[in-house]
CSV table of C-alpha atoms in Angstrom, one decimal:
chain,number,residue,atom,x,y,z
A,1,MET,CA,154.9,145.0,73.0
A,2,GLU,CA,153.5,141.8,74.4
A,3,PHE,CA,149.9,140.6,73.8
A,4,SER,CA,148.3,138.6,76.5
A,5,TYR,CA,144.9,137.0,77.0
A,6,LEU,CA,143.8,140.0,79.1
A,7,ASN,CA,144.8,142.5,76.4
A,8,VAL,CA,142.8,140.7,73.8
A,9,ALA,CA,139.9,140.3,76.1
A,10,MET,CA,139.8,144.0,77.0
A,11,PHE,CA,139.9,145.0,73.3
A,12,GLY,CA,137.1,142.4,72.6
A,13,VAL,CA,135.0,143.9,75.4
A,14,GLY,CA,135.6,147.3,73.9
A,15,VAL,CA,134.5,146.2,70.4
A,16,PHE,CA,131.4,144.5,71.9
A,17,LEU,CA,130.5,147.7,73.8
A,18,LEU,CA,131.1,149.8,70.7
A,19,MET,CA,128.6,147.7,68.8
A,20,GLY,CA,126.1,148.4,71.6
A,21,VAL,CA,126.7,152.1,71.2
A,22,ILE,CA,125.9,151.9,67.5
A,23,SER,CA,122.8,149.9,68.2
A,24,PHE,CA,121.6,152.4,70.9
A,25,ILE,CA,122.2,155.3,68.5
A,26,LYS,CA,120.1,153.6,65.8
A,27,GLN,CA,117.3,153.1,68.3
A,28,GLY,CA,117.5,156.7,69.4
A,29,ILE,CA,118.6,156.0,73.0
A,30,LYS,CA,121.1,158.8,73.3
A,31,PHE,CA,121.7,158.6,77.1
A,32,GLY,CA,122.4,154.8,77.0
A,33,ALA,CA,124.7,155.3,74.0
A,34,LEU,CA,126.7,158.0,76.0
A,35,VAL,CA,127.0,155.7,79.0
A,36,LEU,CA,128.2,152.8,76.8
A,37,LEU,CA,130.6,155.1,74.9
A,38,VAL,CA,132.3,155.9,78.3
A,39,LEU,CA,132.5,152.2,79.2
A,40,THR,CA,133.9,151.5,75.7
A,41,ALA,CA,136.6,154.2,76.2
A,42,LEU,CA,137.5,152.7,79.6
A,43,ALA,CA,137.8,149.2,78.1
A,44,PHE,CA,140.0,150.3,75.3
A,45,THR,CA,142.2,152.3,77.7
A,46,ALA,CA,142.5,149.4,80.0
A,47,GLY,CA,143.5,147.1,77.1
A,48,ALA,CA,146.0,149.7,75.8
A,49,LEU,CA,147.6,150.3,79.2
A,50,ARG,CA,148.2,146.6,79.7
A,51,LEU,CA,150.3,146.4,76.5
């Protein structure tokens, strides 16, 4: 298993988007939270597939 800059960047983007999901849920914006959750899953998947 080899970590590269791109892997770390994709996981970082995933964490950033996950914080956005939590913020949207607290504000009651459920549709925005759902969209961000999908983007978060894609970012984590891209980071994991690059490993």
